[in-house]
Tab-separated table of C-alpha atoms in Angstrom:
chain	number	residue	atom	x	y	z
A	349	MET	CA	-52.575	13.072	-167.641
A	350	SER	CA	-52.596	16.614	-168.907
A	351	LEU	CA	-53.027	19.723	-166.788
A	352	ILE	CA	-54.949	22.891	-167.631
A	353	TYR	CA	-53.165	26.231	-167.665
A	354	CYS	CA	-55.541	29.116	-167.076
A	355	TYR	CA	-54.702	32.474	-168.683
A	356	GLY	CA	-57.690	34.510	-167.623
A	357	VAL	CA	-61.418	34.978	-167.644
A	358	ILE	CA	-63.603	36.569	-170.331
A	359	HIS	CA	-67.305	37.182	-170.809
A	360	GLU	CA	-69.336	34.516	-172.542
A	361	SER	CA	-70.238	36.752	-175.472
A	362	ASP	CA	-66.595	37.582	-176.128
A	363	THR	CA	-64.616	35.532	-178.563
A	364	PHE	CA	-60.931	35.370	-179.299
A	365	ASN	CA	-58.868	34.387	-182.277
A	366	SER	CA	-59.111	30.620	-182.510
A	367	LYS	CA	-55.652	30.425	-184.042
A	368	ILE	CA	-54.000	31.380	-180.776
A	369	THR	CA	-51.882	28.603	-179.346
A	370	GLY	CA	-50.749	28.360	-175.768
A	371	PHE	CA	-47.799	26.767	-174.052
A	372	GLU	CA	-46.425	23.705	-175.805
A	373	GLU	CA	-48.209	24.804	-179.005
A	374	GLN	CA	-51.525	23.579	-177.646
A	375	GLU	CA	-54.850	25.010	-178.724
A	376	VAL	CA	-56.332	27.738	-176.534
A	377	TYR	CA	-59.968	27.029	-175.650
A	378	SER	CA	-62.494	28.029	-173.033
A	379	ILE	CA	-64.387	26.443	-170.142
A	380	GLU	CA	-67.736	28.001	-169.292
A	381	PHE	CA	-69.747	28.578	-166.177
A	382	LYS	CA	-72.970	30.568	-166.634
A	383	ASP	CA	-71.884	33.590	-168.667
A	384	VAL	CA	-68.183	33.620	-167.842
A	385	LYS	CA	-65.430	31.668	-169.530
A	386	ALA	CA	-61.980	30.648	-168.386
A	387	VAL	CA	-59.435	30.823	-171.200
A	388	VAL	CA	-57.167	27.801	-170.978
A	389	SER	CA	-54.889	25.400	-172.769
A	390	ASN	CA	-53.661	21.940	-171.917
A	391	VAL	CA	-50.129	21.570	-170.644
A	392	SER	CA	-48.128	18.476	-169.850
A	393	GLU	CA	-47.359	17.236	-166.375
A	394	GLU	CA	-43.849	16.813	-167.584
A	395	ASN	CA	-43.377	20.588	-167.799
A	396	PHE	CA	-45.975	21.991	-165.428
A	397	SER	CA	-46.433	19.741	-162.419
A	398	GLN	CA	-45.985	21.428	-159.041
A	399	GLU	CA	-42.707	19.634	-158.612
A	400	VAL	CA	-41.341	20.778	-161.957
A	401	ILE	CA	-42.492	24.359	-161.435
A	402	ASP	CA	-40.942	24.486	-157.976
A	403	LYS	CA	-37.714	23.378	-159.533
A	404	ASN	CA	-37.830	25.538	-162.672
A	405	ILE	CA	-38.847	28.690	-160.900
A	406	LYS	CA	-35.315	28.964	-159.610
A	407	ASP	CA	-34.055	29.025	-163.156
A	408	MET	CA	-34.212	32.632	-164.200
A	409	ARG	CA	-33.938	31.857	-167.881
A	410	TRP	CA	-36.928	29.531	-167.659
A	411	LEU	CA	-38.884	32.082	-165.653
A	412	THR	CA	-38.123	34.990	-167.933
A	413	LYS	CA	-38.870	33.058	-171.078
A	414	ASN	CA	-42.121	31.553	-169.837
A	415	ALA	CA	-43.265	34.800	-168.275
A	416	GLN	CA	-42.922	36.352	-171.703
A	417	VAL	CA	-44.901	33.530	-173.295
A	418	HIS	CA	-47.634	33.928	-170.670
A	419	GLU	CA	-47.833	37.616	-171.431
A	420	LYS	CA	-47.797	37.174	-175.180
A	421	ILE	CA	-50.730	34.758	-175.081
A	422	ILE	CA	-52.743	37.068	-172.845
A	423	ASP	CA	-51.861	39.986	-175.125
A	424	SER	CA	-53.120	38.050	-178.122
A	425	ILE	CA	-56.416	37.354	-176.381
A	426	MET	CA	-56.633	40.981	-175.308
A	427	ASP	CA	-56.328	42.100	-178.911
A	428	SER	CA	-59.794	40.824	-179.673
A	429	THR	CA	-61.568	40.833	-176.324
A	430	ASN	CA	-61.539	41.910	-172.678
A	431	ILE	CA	-59.668	39.546	-170.420
A	432	LEU	CA	-59.152	39.472	-166.683
A	433	PRO	CA	-55.641	38.070	-166.509
A	434	MET	CA	-54.611	35.295	-164.148
A	435	LYS	CA	-51.333	35.193	-162.358
A	436	PHE	CA	-48.460	33.405	-164.007
A	437	CYS	CA	-48.699	29.610	-163.632
A	438	THR	CA	-52.250	29.261	-162.387
A	439	ILE	CA	-52.817	25.626	-163.286
A	440	PHE	CA	-55.630	23.164	-162.627
A	441	GLU	CA	-55.686	19.414	-162.572
A	442	ALA	CA	-59.117	19.022	-164.147
A	443	SER	CA	-61.762	21.095	-165.915
A	444	GLU	CA	-64.180	20.402	-163.040
A	445	ASN	CA	-61.851	22.298	-160.726
A	446	ILE	CA	-61.987	25.306	-163.028
A	447	ILE	CA	-65.769	25.243	-163.011
A	448	VAL	CA	-65.729	25.135	-159.209
A	449	MET	CA	-63.389	28.121	-159.206
A	450	LEU	CA	-65.613	30.060	-161.623
A	451	GLU	CA	-68.637	29.290	-159.488
A	452	GLU	CA	-66.946	30.395	-156.273
A	453	LYS	CA	-65.616	33.613	-157.754
A	454	TYR	CA	-68.568	34.290	-160.017
A	455	ALA	CA	-69.736	37.541	-158.420
A	456	ASP	CA	-66.215	39.006	-158.313
A	457	LEU	CA	-65.520	37.994	-161.868
A	458	LYS	CA	-68.751	39.532	-163.117
A	459	TYR	CA	-68.073	42.752	-161.255
A	460	ASN	CA	-64.579	43.059	-162.701
A	461	LEU	CA	-65.607	42.102	-166.211
A	462	ASN	CA	-68.213	44.853	-166.204
A	463	ASN	CA	-66.045	47.390	-164.440
A	464	LEU	CA	-62.988	46.860	-166.625
A	465	LYS	CA	-64.711	46.396	-169.958
A	466	ASP	CA	-62.796	48.087	-172.791
A	467	LYS	CA	-60.174	49.407	-170.422
A	468	VAL	CA	-56.457	48.807	-170.391
A	469	GLU	CA	-53.635	49.445	-168.001
A	470	MET	CA	-50.604	51.650	-168.573
A	471	GLY	CA	-47.652	51.740	-166.206
A	472	VAL	CA	-45.463	54.749	-165.560
A	473	LYS	CA	-42.183	54.562	-163.688
A	474	VAL	CA	-40.406	57.804	-162.918
A	475	TYR	CA	-36.764	58.058	-161.912
A	476	PHE	CA	-34.947	61.122	-160.706
A	477	ASP	CA	-31.441	62.393	-160.273
A	478	SER	CA	-31.006	63.524	-156.699
A	479	THR	CA	-27.808	65.538	-157.239
A	480	PRO	CA	-29.278	68.655	-158.896
A	481	ILE	CA	-32.230	68.658	-156.511
A	482	LYS	CA	-29.902	68.521	-153.523
A	483	GLN	CA	-27.767	71.264	-155.025
A	484	ARG	CA	-30.764	73.490	-155.506
A	485	ILE	CA	-31.788	73.008	-151.893
A	486	ILE	CA	-28.280	73.841	-150.716
A	487	ASN	CA	-28.238	76.958	-152.864
A	488	CYS	CA	-31.663	78.236	-151.954
A	489	ASP	CA	-32.475	77.132	-148.435
A	490	GLU	CA	-31.827	79.901	-145.886
A	491	GLU	CA	-31.585	77.556	-142.932
A	492	ILE	CA	-28.918	75.467	-144.606
A	493	LYS	CA	-27.064	78.548	-145.830
A	494	CYS	CA	-26.917	79.867	-142.258
A	495	LEU	CA	-25.567	76.571	-140.961
A	496	GLU	CA	-22.941	76.427	-143.690
A	497	GLN	CA	-21.767	79.882	-142.699
A	498	GLU	CA	-21.681	78.761	-139.080
A	499	ALA	CA	-19.601	75.713	-139.995
A	500	LYS	CA	-17.059	77.915	-141.738
A	501	GLU	CA	-16.613	80.101	-138.690
A	502	LYS	CA	-16.147	77.271	-136.221
A	503	LYS	CA	-13.157	75.151	-135.396
A	504	PRO	CA	-12.977	71.770	-137.143
A	505	GLY	CA	-14.339	69.810	-134.168
A	506	ALA	CA	-17.416	71.951	-133.733
A	507	ALA	CA	-17.873	72.343	-137.467
A	508	TYR	CA	-18.193	68.584	-137.784
A	509	PHE	CA	-21.362	68.592	-135.727
A	510	VAL	CA	-22.792	71.470	-137.693
A	511	LYS	CA	-22.105	69.584	-140.903
A	512	GLN	CA	-23.881	66.550	-139.515
A	513	LYS	CA	-26.826	68.763	-138.754
A	514	ILE	CA	-26.753	70.058	-142.328
A	515	ASP	CA	-26.779	66.502	-143.683
A	516	ILE	CA	-29.811	65.547	-141.650
A	517	LEU	CA	-31.604	68.735	-142.617
A	518	LEU	CA	-30.763	68.266	-146.280
A	519	LYS	CA	-32.079	64.722	-146.274
A	520	ASP	CA	-35.268	65.842	-144.637
A	521	LYS	CA	-35.778	68.662	-147.112
A	522	LEU	CA	-35.014	66.389	-150.042
A	523	GLU	CA	-37.658	63.939	-148.861
A	524	LYS	CA	-40.199	66.728	-148.585
A	525	GLU	CA	-39.292	67.988	-152.019
A	526	LEU	CA	-39.636	64.513	-153.506
A	527	PHE	CA	-42.956	63.996	-151.782
A	528	THR	CA	-44.260	67.209	-153.316
A	529	GLN	CA	-42.954	66.343	-156.760
A	530	ARG	CA	-44.378	62.825	-156.577
A	531	LYS	CA	-47.762	64.099	-155.515
A	532	THR	CA	-47.882	66.833	-158.158
A	533	LEU	CA	-46.822	64.520	-160.945
A	534	PHE	CA	-49.222	61.755	-159.934
A	535	GLN	CA	-52.119	64.204	-159.665
A	536	GLU	CA	-51.296	65.525	-163.103
A	537	LEU	CA	-50.982	62.116	-164.762
A	538	LYS	CA	-54.110	60.704	-163.196
A	539	GLN	CA	-56.191	63.432	-164.812
A	540	GLN	CA	-55.997	61.452	-168.022
A	541	SER	CA	-57.066	58.179	-166.467
A	542	ILE	CA	-60.233	56.484	-165.318
A	543	ASP	CA	-58.542	55.055	-162.258
A	544	SER	CA	-55.020	55.151	-160.900
A	545	LYS	CA	-52.867	53.584	-158.283
A	546	GLN	CA	-49.380	53.926	-156.879
A	547	ASN	CA	-47.367	50.774	-156.363
A	548	ASP	CA	-44.418	50.425	-154.013
A	549	LEU	CA	-41.292	52.145	-155.171
A	550	ILE	CA	-38.543	49.806	-156.283
A	551	SER	CA	-35.354	50.417	-154.394
A	552	LYS	CA	-32.144	51.668	-155.918
A	553	LYS	CA	-30.363	48.431	-155.195
A	554	VAL	CA	-32.645	46.816	-157.725
A	555	THR	CA	-32.840	49.413	-160.453
A	556	GLY	CA	-29.619	51.329	-159.885
A	557	LYS	CA	-31.709	54.486	-160.048
A	558	ASP	CA	-33.699	56.541	-157.582
A	559	MET	CA	-37.382	56.042	-158.192
A	560	LEU	CA	-39.806	58.881	-157.673
A	561	LEU	CA	-43.058	57.304	-158.774
A	562	ASN	CA	-44.316	53.843	-159.659
A	563	ALA	CA	-47.868	54.231	-160.866
A	564	VAL	CA	-50.438	52.439	-162.964
A	565	PHE	CA	-53.322	54.006	-164.814
A	566	LEU	CA	-56.566	52.612	-166.121
A	567	ILE	CA	-57.267	53.989	-169.585
A	568	GLY	CA	-59.989	53.549	-172.171
A	569	LYS	CA	-58.825	51.051	-174.783
A	570	GLY	CA	-58.855	53.683	-177.503
A	571	ASN	CA	-56.835	56.207	-175.507
A	572	ALA	CA	-53.686	54.181	-174.903
A	573	LYS	CA	-51.773	55.855	-177.730
A	574	ASP	CA	-52.696	59.335	-176.559
A	575	PHE	CA	-51.674	58.474	-173.035
A	576	ARG	CA	-48.330	57.166	-174.181
A	577	GLY	CA	-47.862	60.290	-176.278
A	578	SER	CA	-48.546	62.582	-173.366
A	579	ILE	CA	-46.038	60.730	-171.192
A	580	GLU	CA	-43.429	60.965	-173.943
A	581	GLN	CA	-44.122	64.685	-174.157
A	582	LYS	CA	-43.893	65.036	-170.399
A	583	LYS	CA	-40.561	63.260	-170.533
A	584	ILE	CA	-39.254	66.030	-172.768
A	585	ASP	CA	-40.752	68.771	-170.603
A	586	VAL	CA	-39.449	67.768	-167.191
A	587	LYS	CA	-35.898	68.243	-166.013
A	588	ASN	CA	-33.885	65.816	-163.913
A	589	MET	CA	-36.516	63.130	-164.327
A	590	ASP	CA	-36.822	60.092	-166.507
A	591	LEU	CA	-40.281	58.780	-167.293
A	592	GLU	CA	-40.808	55.252	-168.560
A	593	VAL	CA	-44.182	54.229	-169.905
A	594	TYR	CA	-45.346	50.620	-170.287
A	595	GLY	CA	-48.430	49.111	-171.834
A	596	PRO	CA	-51.167	48.794	-172.802
A	597	PHE	CA	-51.727	45.686	-170.688
A	598	PRO	CA	-54.797	43.901	-169.410
A	599	PRO	CA	-55.826	45.616	-166.159
A	600	TYR	CA	-53.766	43.475	-163.766
A	601	ASN	CA	-53.623	46.164	-161.105
A	602	PHE	CA	-57.280	47.115	-161.143
A	603	ILE	CA	-58.957	43.813	-160.408
A	604	ARG	CA	-60.729	44.057	-157.094
B	166	MET	CA	-48.074	43.604	-178.724
B	167	GLY	CA	-49.311	40.148	-179.411
B	168	ASN	CA	-49.991	39.295	-182.970
B	169	GLY	CA	-50.792	35.643	-182.637
B	170	ASP	CA	-47.404	34.498	-183.853
B	171	MET	CA	-46.835	31.723	-181.379
B	172	ALA	CA	-44.521	29.669	-183.519
B	173	GLY	CA	-41.445	31.450	-182.305
B	174	TYR	CA	-41.915	30.656	-178.646
B	175	GLU	CA	-39.861	27.571	-178.306
B	176	ALA	CA	-37.248	28.917	-180.656
B	177	GLN	CA	-36.853	32.046	-178.581
B	178	LYS	CA	-33.342	32.014	-177.242
B	179	PRO	CA	-32.900	32.673	-173.563
B	180	GLU	CA	-30.269	35.271	-174.433
B	181	GLU	CA	-32.960	37.416	-175.956
B	182	LEU	CA	-33.821	39.003	-172.683
B	183	LYS	CA	-35.795	42.183	-172.882
B	184	PRO	CA	-34.250	45.269	-171.302
B	185	ALA	CA	-34.127	44.975	-167.533
B	186	GLY	CA	-36.878	47.513	-166.985
B	187	ASN	CA	-39.305	45.571	-169.130
B	188	VAL	CA	-38.609	42.181	-167.580
B	189	LEU	CA	-38.881	43.518	-164.061
B	190	GLU	CA	-42.034	45.309	-164.988
B	191	LEU	CA	-43.442	42.119	-166.503
B	192	LEU	CA	-42.562	39.956	-163.518
B	193	ASP	CA	-43.916	42.512	-161.097
B	194	ARG	CA	-47.171	42.368	-162.941
B	195	ILE	CA	-47.680	38.698	-163.658
B	196	LEU	CA	-46.269	37.270	-160.439
B	197	ASP	CA	-47.961	39.684	-158.070
B	198	LYS	CA	-51.034	41.017	-159.789
B	199	GLY	CA	-53.984	39.635	-161.705
B	200	ILE	CA	-56.959	37.642	-160.495
B	201	VAL	CA	-56.301	36.244	-157.064
B	202	ILE	CA	-57.332	32.703	-157.755
B	203	VAL	CA	-55.546	29.715	-156.390
B	204	GLY	CA	-54.953	26.987	-158.888
B	205	ASP	CA	-54.270	23.373	-158.005
B	206	ILE	CA	-50.718	24.092	-159.066
B	207	ARG	CA	-49.108	27.443	-158.506
B	208	ILE	CA	-45.969	29.326	-157.810
B	209	SER	CA	-45.304	29.386	-154.120
B	210	VAL	CA	-45.392	32.891	-152.755
B	211	ALA	CA	-42.455	32.533	-150.433
B	212	ASP	CA	-40.180	32.177	-153.395
B	213	ILE	CA	-41.464	35.085	-155.404
B	214	GLU	CA	-39.687	37.798	-153.480
B	215	LEU	CA	-36.409	35.996	-153.696
B	216	LEU	CA	-36.952	35.367	-157.359
B	217	LYS	CA	-37.515	38.971	-158.104
B	218	ILE	CA	-34.381	39.951	-156.269
B	219	GLN	CA	-32.469	37.264	-158.088
B	220	ILE	CA	-33.748	38.282	-161.487
B	221	ARG	CA	-33.335	41.927	-160.768
B	222	LEU	CA	-29.793	41.452	-159.641
B	223	LEU	CA	-28.945	39.407	-162.673
B	224	ILE	CA	-30.652	41.544	-165.239
B	225	SER	CA	-29.856	44.876	-163.737
B	226	SER	CA	-26.308	43.717	-163.382
B	227	VAL	CA	-26.185	43.207	-167.119
B	228	ASP	CA	-27.283	46.780	-167.623
B	229	LYS	CA	-25.578	48.361	-164.703
B	230	ALA	CA	-22.451	46.370	-164.081
B	231	LYS	CA	-20.181	48.526	-166.159
B	232	GLU	CA	-21.506	51.805	-164.957
B	233	LEU	CA	-21.243	50.676	-161.341
B	234	GLY	CA	-17.865	49.108	-161.929
B	235	ILE	CA	-18.936	45.588	-160.989
B	236	ASP	CA	-17.466	42.473	-162.455
B	237	PHE	CA	-20.195	41.132	-164.688
B	238	GLU	CA	-18.985	37.544	-164.561
B	239	TRP	CA	-19.410	37.629	-160.829
B	240	ALA	CA	-22.987	38.791	-161.173
B	241	LYS	CA	-23.693	36.040	-163.661
B	242	SER	CA	-22.617	33.413	-161.161
B	243	ILE	CA	-25.834	34.114	-159.271
B	244	GLU	CA	-27.535	32.185	-161.986
B	245	GLN	CA	-26.020	28.954	-160.802
B	246	THR	CA	-27.064	29.589	-157.248
B	247	LYS	CA	-29.651	27.134	-156.075
B	248	THR	CA	-30.305	27.392	-152.381
B	249	LYS	CA	-31.854	30.305	-150.546
B	250	GLU	CA	-28.927	30.602	-148.180
B	251	ASP	CA	-26.490	30.822	-151.043
B	252	LEU	CA	-28.688	33.334	-152.744
B	253	GLN	CA	-29.005	35.525	-149.687
B	254	LYS	CA	-25.257	35.420	-149.281
B	255	LYS	CA	-24.799	36.504	-152.860
B	256	VAL	CA	-27.327	39.282	-152.415
B	257	ASP	CA	-25.477	40.538	-149.341
B	258	GLU	CA	-22.172	40.388	-151.129
B	259	LEU	CA	-23.476	42.162	-154.169
B	260	GLU	CA	-25.080	44.826	-152.034
B	261	SER	CA	-21.864	45.517	-150.257
B	262	LEU	CA	-20.145	45.692	-153.627
B	263	LEU	CA	-22.769	48.053	-154.938
B	264	TYR	CA	-22.608	50.407	-152.050
B	265	GLY	CA	-19.134	49.724	-150.762
B	266	GLN	CA	-20.399	49.640	-147.227
B	267	LYS	CA	-19.902	47.435	-144.264
B	268	PRO	CA	-22.552	44.870	-143.505
B	269	GLY	CA	-25.290	46.299	-141.374
B	270	THR	CA	-25.081	49.860	-142.653
B	271	LYS	CA	-27.884	50.857	-144.899
B	272	PRO	CA	-27.247	51.873	-148.465
B	273	GLU	CA	-27.463	55.623	-148.696
B	274	SER	CA	-30.485	56.546	-150.647
B	275	ALA	CA	-31.960	53.217	-151.609
B	276	THR	CA	-34.367	52.557	-148.821
B	277	GLU	CA	-34.328	55.749	-146.911
B	278	LEU	CA	-35.154	58.265	-149.582
B	279	SER	CA	-37.573	56.374	-151.700
B	280	GLY	CA	-38.889	53.639	-149.481
B	281	LYS	CA	-39.754	55.327	-146.254
B	282	SER	CA	-41.258	58.509	-147.536
B	283	GLU	CA	-43.550	56.437	-149.659
B	284	ASP	CA	-44.934	54.480	-146.747
B	285	SER	CA	-45.576	57.348	-144.472
B	286	THR	CA	-46.749	59.980	-146.868
B	287	ASP	CA	-48.626	58.617	-149.777
B	288	THR	CA	-51.318	56.477	-148.339
B	289	THR	CA	-53.993	59.080	-148.873
B	290	ASP	CA	-53.432	59.368	-152.589
B	291	THR	CA	-52.572	55.898	-153.555
B	292	THR	CA	-55.500	54.038	-152.271
B	293	ASP	CA	-58.278	56.491	-152.907
B	294	SER	CA	-60.549	53.795	-154.154
B	295	ALA	CA	-58.484	50.685	-154.539
B	296	GLU	CA	-58.063	48.350	-151.660
B	297	PRO	CA	-54.523	47.161	-151.246
B	298	ALA	CA	-55.811	43.687	-151.946
B	299	ASN	CA	-53.775	43.087	-155.059
B	300	SER	CA	-50.452	43.719	-153.516
B	301	ASN	CA	-51.070	41.188	-150.811
B	302	THR	CA	-50.408	38.340	-153.076
B	303	GLY	CA	-51.265	34.814	-152.297
B	304	SER	CA	-52.127	35.388	-148.690
B	305	GLU	CA	-53.868	32.078	-148.962
B	306	GLU	CA	-50.556	30.425	-148.399
């Protein structure tokens, strides 16, 4: 028995390149309900049963490789049409089940297809270097300067507590500074977008860097290059910050 | 961007990992986001968080190991880890290596600087029109 891997949903009138093949080199085809179509391909139980997926998902090489295949297929479909992308490994046991799904979600799917037509998503991740920002605060902040002077004049024991106070104050001021910078930058970037959203910051233990902003932007299909260009320019303009731009992607983050 | 050249898929060597940033970005997107539709077969949500940590640790270790002075071979051993308990242990160990701190103490700027301020301060901007629906993945579970 073969299973059906679902990549996403498109509008009935939209077509995609029929030469696209899916996982296991199988033909990509569509299953219709009213005027929406699920874009699918057949996959084997051998590779995609729940049991096998549960097992393989722990294999990072498998996950990384197949995640990239999933994306590449969706990208290929996106080249010629508008697709609402499914999550990785959304698989059905029979075409009837897909039709039931399309029927149940019909209103949502229609809304999103209309709302996101000819739009793409761009991601921007911004990292910062906290050292120069901290240094600037230390150099400029009167309150901290006063405390530093106080610490110098006191005996070591008492100075220790003053230094602790300085640390807490510095951390607080750094957070405020970062909040302001994040807000300003996000406001500025979102000017160029139709819609925008901030995702959770990814912690330093994951990236090795301090993240200031993790945002996604909804852009007209034709404006993706300009958007990328403006981020690249911004990257040159700003100090102590590193901007990374990703995309264009199907609008994963803007499906409601 | 996709160009329809699917022939290379199976031949793609696992070593050809994209840069860490790109893979993490990809996984963040395709595991968490997209149409919230439950297939008959799916990735179980409970595992996704662990997976991301695992992948992030592995991939970022490739990029970051040298600069952080971590033994890369050690980081690679995570790959062979199978059980959650083992994985969590590895994560704890790697964290303490990364930050050189005793268990229980929080890494300096990782969660406190970025994480907290985000939660408390940004809600007004972030969600101006979007419901946080997408980030609550697979609540069907």
